[in-house]
Amino acid sequence: MSLFSDGWNAFVTDIKDFNDGIEACQAELQATHNVTNNTTSFYGDTKGLHGHAEIDAVWQFLKSINWDVQEFPNYQLTITCKSKPCCQYCAAVLGNLGVFAGKDTYKIKKAMGVSYALPPDVRKFLCKLLHTTEQKVLDELTA
Ligand SMILES: [Zn+2]
């Protein structure tokens, strides 16, 4: 099992290379509860200090469910990031989490912009969810 290629393939959207030329990036993660059907939006930003905007939004959502692996499958998640394509690592992480790509949201098989790092608490969550080790997450899902 490859965390990288499995995640990359699971995040289904077109590959498109473009850049708005601005270093900052914003992303919206919509979390819809499977039972109540309530949708909550989390707005990620590279300024959020949790890595790229997509991951910042994921970080906020996971915090809102107290990093609870049992609670996690109760939500359907959609990320919308229009200003830049999701970099290869964000795409792979989003795919591993089962996040759907929203409208005008693309991916690209390379690193993007500012240096990428996966916040330790997101890394730990992925380990629990995917039953893998932190070392494997570090090796495959970070630069
Ligand atoms: Zn990224």
PDB file of C-alpha atoms in Angstrom, residues 8-108:
ATOM      1  CA  TRP A   8      -3.370  10.924  -4.965  1.00  0.00           C
ATOM      2  CA  ASN A   9      -5.658   8.588  -6.968  1.00  0.00           C
ATOM      3  CA  ALA A  10      -8.470   8.842  -4.419  1.00  0.00           C
ATOM      4  CA  PHE A  11      -8.578  12.636  -4.738  1.00  0.00           C
ATOM      5  CA  VAL A  12     -10.448  12.648  -8.011  1.00  0.00           C
ATOM      6  CA  THR A  13     -10.224  15.820 -10.049  1.00  0.00           C
ATOM      7  CA  ASP A  14      -8.492  17.079 -13.183  1.00  0.00           C
ATOM      8  CA  ILE A  15      -4.795  17.847 -13.224  1.00  0.00           C
ATOM      9  CA  LYS A  16      -4.323  21.495 -14.109  1.00  0.00           C
ATOM     10  CA  ASP A  17      -1.254  23.668 -13.802  1.00  0.00           C
ATOM     11  CA  PHE A  18      -1.983  27.307 -13.061  1.00  0.00           C
ATOM     12  CA  ASN A  19      -1.046  29.882 -10.497  1.00  0.00           C
ATOM     13  CA  ASP A  20      -2.620  33.200  -9.616  1.00  0.00           C
ATOM     14  CA  GLY A  21       0.876  34.477  -8.841  1.00  0.00           C
ATOM     15  CA  ILE A  22       0.010  35.281  -5.251  1.00  0.00           C
ATOM     16  CA  GLU A  23       1.852  33.329  -2.609  1.00  0.00           C
ATOM     17  CA  ALA A  24      -1.095  33.187  -0.203  1.00  0.00           C
ATOM     18  CA  CYS A  25      -3.851  30.675  -0.770  1.00  0.00           C
ATOM     19  CA  GLN A  26      -7.323  30.159   0.665  1.00  0.00           C
ATOM     20  CA  ALA A  27      -9.421  27.022   0.747  1.00  0.00           C
ATOM     21  CA  GLU A  28     -12.903  26.174   1.984  1.00  0.00           C
ATOM     22  CA  LEU A  29     -13.691  22.795   3.499  1.00  0.00           C
ATOM     23  CA  GLN A  30     -17.371  21.951   3.720  1.00  0.00           C
ATOM     24  CA  ALA A  31     -18.250  19.296   6.257  1.00  0.00           C
ATOM     25  CA  THR A  32     -21.729  17.809   5.961  1.00  0.00           C
ATOM     26  CA  HIS A  33     -22.965  15.566   8.731  1.00  0.00           C
ATOM     27  CA  ASN A  34     -24.432  12.329   7.360  1.00  0.00           C
ATOM     28  CA  VAL A  35     -27.346  12.241   9.784  1.00  0.00           C
ATOM     29  CA  THR A  36     -28.269  15.867  10.492  1.00  0.00           C
ATOM     30  CA  ASN A  37     -27.291  17.014   6.985  1.00  0.00           C
ATOM     31  CA  ASN A  38     -25.894  20.198   8.551  1.00  0.00           C
ATOM     32  CA  THR A  39     -23.000  21.717   6.643  1.00  0.00           C
ATOM     33  CA  THR A  40     -20.246  23.687   8.304  1.00  0.00           C
ATOM     34  CA  SER A  41     -17.536  25.538   6.396  1.00  0.00           C
ATOM     35  CA  PHE A  42     -13.946  25.809   7.537  1.00  0.00           C
ATOM     36  CA  TYR A  43     -11.814  28.444   5.864  1.00  0.00           C
ATOM     37  CA  GLY A  44      -8.174  27.516   5.557  1.00  0.00           C
ATOM     38  CA  ASP A  45      -5.398  29.944   4.851  1.00  0.00           C
ATOM     39  CA  THR A  46      -1.656  29.586   4.420  1.00  0.00           C
ATOM     40  CA  LYS A  47      -1.454  32.210   7.172  1.00  0.00           C
ATOM     41  CA  GLY A  48      -3.087  29.699   9.525  1.00  0.00           C
ATOM     42  CA  LEU A  49       0.365  28.198  10.171  1.00  0.00           C
ATOM     43  CA  HIS A  50      -0.837  24.647   9.589  1.00  0.00           C
ATOM     44  CA  GLY A  51       0.834  24.239   6.238  1.00  0.00           C
ATOM     45  CA  HIS A  52      -1.068  24.813   3.021  1.00  0.00           C
ATOM     46  CA  ALA A  53      -4.571  26.304   3.021  1.00  0.00           C
ATOM     47  CA  GLU A  54      -6.257  22.952   2.344  1.00  0.00           C
ATOM     48  CA  ILE A  55      -4.514  21.356   5.312  1.00  0.00           C
ATOM     49  CA  ASP A  56      -5.249  24.357   7.519  1.00  0.00           C
ATOM     50  CA  ALA A  57      -8.959  23.880   6.755  1.00  0.00           C
ATOM     51  CA  VAL A  58      -8.666  20.137   7.478  1.00  0.00           C
ATOM     52  CA  TRP A  59      -6.857  20.963  10.737  1.00  0.00           C
ATOM     53  CA  GLN A  60      -9.736  23.229  11.802  1.00  0.00           C
ATOM     54  CA  PHE A  61     -12.324  20.583  10.981  1.00  0.00           C
ATOM     55  CA  LEU A  62     -10.453  17.805  12.802  1.00  0.00           C
ATOM     56  CA  LYS A  63     -10.048  20.061  15.823  1.00  0.00           C
ATOM     57  CA  SER A  64     -13.815  20.683  15.776  1.00  0.00           C
ATOM     58  CA  ILE A  65     -14.427  16.925  16.149  1.00  0.00           C
ATOM     59  CA  ASN A  66     -11.679  16.634  18.777  1.00  0.00           C
ATOM     60  CA  TRP A  67      -9.481  14.525  16.454  1.00  0.00           C
ATOM     61  CA  ASP A  68     -11.972  11.695  16.960  1.00  0.00           C
ATOM     62  CA  VAL A  69     -11.399   8.833  14.493  1.00  0.00           C
ATOM     63  CA  GLN A  70     -14.822   7.315  15.294  1.00  0.00           C
ATOM     64  CA  GLU A  71     -16.624  10.611  14.648  1.00  0.00           C
ATOM     65  CA  PHE A  72     -14.747  11.319  11.423  1.00  0.00           C
ATOM     66  CA  PRO A  73     -16.717   8.934   9.109  1.00  0.00           C
ATOM     67  CA  ASN A  74     -19.956  10.721  10.028  1.00  0.00           C
ATOM     68  CA  TYR A  75     -19.016  13.581   7.717  1.00  0.00           C
ATOM     69  CA  GLN A  76     -18.803  14.082   3.995  1.00  0.00           C
ATOM     70  CA  LEU A  77     -16.023  16.523   3.201  1.00  0.00           C
ATOM     71  CA  THR A  78     -15.534  18.701   0.135  1.00  0.00           C
ATOM     72  CA  ILE A  79     -12.587  21.022  -0.407  1.00  0.00           C
ATOM     73  CA  THR A  80     -12.782  24.036  -2.697  1.00  0.00           C
ATOM     74  CA  CYS A  81      -9.541  25.740  -3.616  1.00  0.00           C
ATOM     75  CA  LYS A  82      -9.796  27.879  -6.734  1.00  0.00           C
ATOM     76  CA  SER A  83      -6.742  30.107  -6.681  1.00  0.00           C
ATOM     77  CA  LYS A  84      -4.181  27.310  -7.126  1.00  0.00           C
ATOM     78  CA  PRO A  85      -4.212  23.581  -7.767  1.00  0.00           C
ATOM     79  CA  CYS A  86      -3.752  21.363  -4.733  1.00  0.00           C
ATOM     80  CA  CYS A  87      -0.104  20.292  -4.576  1.00  0.00           C
ATOM     81  CA  GLN A  88       0.765  16.604  -4.711  1.00  0.00           C
ATOM     82  CA  TYR A  89       1.009  16.276  -0.939  1.00  0.00           C
ATOM     83  CA  CYS A  90      -2.251  18.078  -0.193  1.00  0.00           C
ATOM     84  CA  ALA A  91      -3.977  16.008  -2.885  1.00  0.00           C
ATOM     85  CA  ALA A  92      -2.621  12.776  -1.373  1.00  0.00           C
ATOM     86  CA  VAL A  93      -3.603  13.755   2.172  1.00  0.00           C
ATOM     87  CA  LEU A  94      -7.070  14.850   1.039  1.00  0.00           C
ATOM     88  CA  GLY A  95      -7.475  11.578  -0.871  1.00  0.00           C
ATOM     89  CA  ASN A  96      -6.432   9.534   2.142  1.00  0.00           C
ATOM     90  CA  LEU A  97      -9.061  11.373   4.164  1.00  0.00           C
ATOM     91  CA  GLY A  98     -11.722  10.707   1.514  1.00  0.00           C
ATOM     92  CA  VAL A  99     -12.216  14.411   0.827  1.00  0.00           C
ATOM     93  CA  PHE A 100     -13.984  15.292  -2.435  1.00  0.00           C
ATOM     94  CA  ALA A 101     -12.772  18.024  -4.777  1.00  0.00           C
ATOM     95  CA  GLY A 102     -15.238  20.905  -5.151  1.00  0.00           C
ATOM     96  CA  LYS A 103     -15.951  23.067  -8.182  1.00  0.00           C
ATOM     97  CA  ASP A 104     -12.930  24.547  -9.990  1.00  0.00           C
ATOM     98  CA  THR A 105     -10.596  22.624  -7.710  1.00  0.00           C
ATOM     99  CA  TYR A 106      -7.662  20.853  -9.360  1.00  0.00           C
ATOM    100  CA  LYS A 107      -4.527  18.989  -8.449  1.00  0.00           C
ATOM    101  CA  ILE A 108      -0.985  18.995  -9.689  1.00  0.00           C
TER     102      ILE A 108
END
